[in-house]
Structures are given as structure tokens and as C-alpha cells.
Amino acid sequence: MSMSEKIRIALLKRKMSITELAHMLETSQSNLSNKLKRDNFSEKELTQIADILNCDFKGIFVMRDTGEEI
């Protein structure tokens, strides 16, 4: 499973849109969408995304409240 797929799953579980995530990352929705299409994220970006989604990033997302790994 790609990182982009994992991010999309975490977004669904958190009931958050790509637009909302982009806003919180201080980037445009189109820029984030392009990164998701290319599956092109730095570790720093993945750490930021995980923090916004209330997850721990370890190469995988771990839901802090349930322990579920994505």
C-alpha cells in the first residue's frame, strides 16, 4: 500500500478532506493532490501530516486513540 493510500485512509477515518489537510499544511489543494498522485512526500511532510491527523508516523500510520496501523 502506498503512502498516498495510507494518507487517504487516515483522512477518511478522521473525516477530513484533502482541502482541509492542505490548508493545515499551508499549501494549496492542487499541490497536495499532485503530491498524492505522485506519492511523493518527504519524511518531514509525512511527520507533519501524521501530526495533523493525530497519528504517529513510523513508516506507517498508527491511530493514537485505537492503535490501529494503516
mmCIF file of C-alpha atoms in Angstrom:
data_model
loop_
_atom_site.group_PDB
_atom_site.id
_atom_site.type_symbol
_atom_site.label_atom_id
_atom_site.label_comp_id
_atom_site.label_asym_id
_atom_site.label_seq_id
_atom_site.Cartn_x
_atom_site.Cartn_y
_atom_site.Cartn_z
ATOM 1 C CA MET A 1 0.000 0.000 0.000
ATOM 2 C CA SER A 2 1.394 3.400 -0.986
ATOM 3 C CA MET A 3 1.801 6.333 1.401
ATOM 4 C CA SER A 4 -0.829 8.229 -0.595
ATOM 5 C CA GLU A 5 -3.321 5.416 0.001
ATOM 6 C CA LYS A 6 -2.485 5.432 3.696
ATOM 7 C CA ILE A 7 -2.972 9.202 3.882
ATOM 8 C CA ARG A 8 -6.348 8.908 2.132
ATOM 9 C CA ILE A 9 -7.472 6.182 4.557
ATOM 10 C CA ALA A 10 -6.394 8.274 7.556
ATOM 11 C CA LEU A 11 -8.254 11.275 6.098
ATOM 12 C CA LEU A 12 -11.418 9.193 5.792
ATOM 13 C CA LYS A 13 -11.090 7.909 9.342
ATOM 14 C CA ARG A 14 -10.623 11.465 10.616
ATOM 15 C CA LYS A 15 -13.471 12.763 8.421
ATOM 16 C CA MET A 16 -11.111 15.328 6.909
ATOM 17 C CA SER A 17 -10.869 16.450 3.291
ATOM 18 C CA ILE A 18 -7.748 16.901 1.188
ATOM 19 C CA THR A 19 -8.603 20.606 1.093
ATOM 20 C CA GLU A 20 -8.676 20.806 4.896
ATOM 21 C CA LEU A 21 -5.365 18.956 5.153
ATOM 22 C CA ALA A 22 -3.796 21.230 2.535
ATOM 23 C CA HIS A 23 -4.945 24.290 4.480
ATOM 24 C CA MET A 24 -3.416 22.945 7.688
ATOM 25 C CA LEU A 25 -0.171 22.214 5.814
ATOM 26 C CA GLU A 26 -0.243 25.771 4.437
ATOM 27 C CA THR A 27 -0.201 24.559 0.838
ATOM 28 C CA SER A 28 -2.740 24.542 -1.968
ATOM 29 C CA GLN A 29 -5.225 21.748 -2.515
ATOM 30 C CA SER A 30 -3.862 21.263 -6.044
ATOM 31 C CA ASN A 31 -0.280 20.946 -4.769
ATOM 32 C CA LEU A 32 -1.307 18.347 -2.201
ATOM 33 C CA SER A 33 -3.408 16.474 -4.771
ATOM 34 C CA ASN A 34 -0.404 16.360 -7.116
ATOM 35 C CA LYS A 35 1.813 15.016 -4.328
ATOM 36 C CA LEU A 36 -0.808 12.353 -3.596
ATOM 37 C CA LYS A 37 -0.944 11.370 -7.290
ATOM 38 C CA ARG A 38 2.858 11.096 -7.467
ATOM 39 C CA ASP A 39 3.120 9.541 -3.970
ATOM 40 C CA ASN A 40 5.949 11.992 -3.391
ATOM 41 C CA PHE A 41 6.357 13.033 0.252
ATOM 42 C CA SER A 42 9.395 13.800 2.373
ATOM 43 C CA GLU A 43 9.667 12.278 5.823
ATOM 44 C CA LYS A 44 9.178 15.786 7.246
ATOM 45 C CA GLU A 45 5.905 16.159 5.314
ATOM 46 C CA LEU A 46 4.736 12.723 6.419
ATOM 47 C CA THR A 47 5.505 13.610 10.025
ATOM 48 C CA GLN A 48 3.506 16.853 9.675
ATOM 49 C CA ILE A 49 0.586 15.017 8.062
ATOM 50 C CA ALA A 50 0.626 12.368 10.773
ATOM 51 C CA ASP A 51 0.595 15.036 13.484
ATOM 52 C CA ILE A 52 -2.352 16.833 11.869
ATOM 53 C CA LEU A 53 -4.222 13.513 11.615
ATOM 54 C CA ASN A 54 -3.418 12.713 15.273
ATOM 55 C CA CYS A 55 -1.268 9.741 14.240
ATOM 56 C CA ASP A 56 2.273 8.597 14.945
ATOM 57 C CA PHE A 57 4.420 8.160 11.818
ATOM 58 C CA LYS A 58 6.776 5.199 11.751
ATOM 59 C CA GLY A 59 6.649 4.470 8.046
ATOM 60 C CA ILE A 60 3.101 3.535 8.865
ATOM 61 C CA PHE A 61 0.295 5.466 10.484
ATOM 62 C CA VAL A 62 -0.777 4.309 13.940
ATOM 63 C CA MET A 63 -4.084 5.743 15.168
ATOM 64 C CA ARG A 64 -3.246 7.164 18.576
ATOM 65 C CA ASP A 65 -6.686 6.533 20.015
ATOM 66 C CA THR A 66 -7.153 2.958 18.724
ATOM 67 C CA GLY A 67 -3.618 1.693 17.984
ATOM 68 C CA GLU A 68 -4.791 0.658 14.503
ATOM 69 C CA GLU A 69 -1.992 0.585 11.920
ATOM 70 C CA ILE A 70 -2.580 1.894 8.406
#
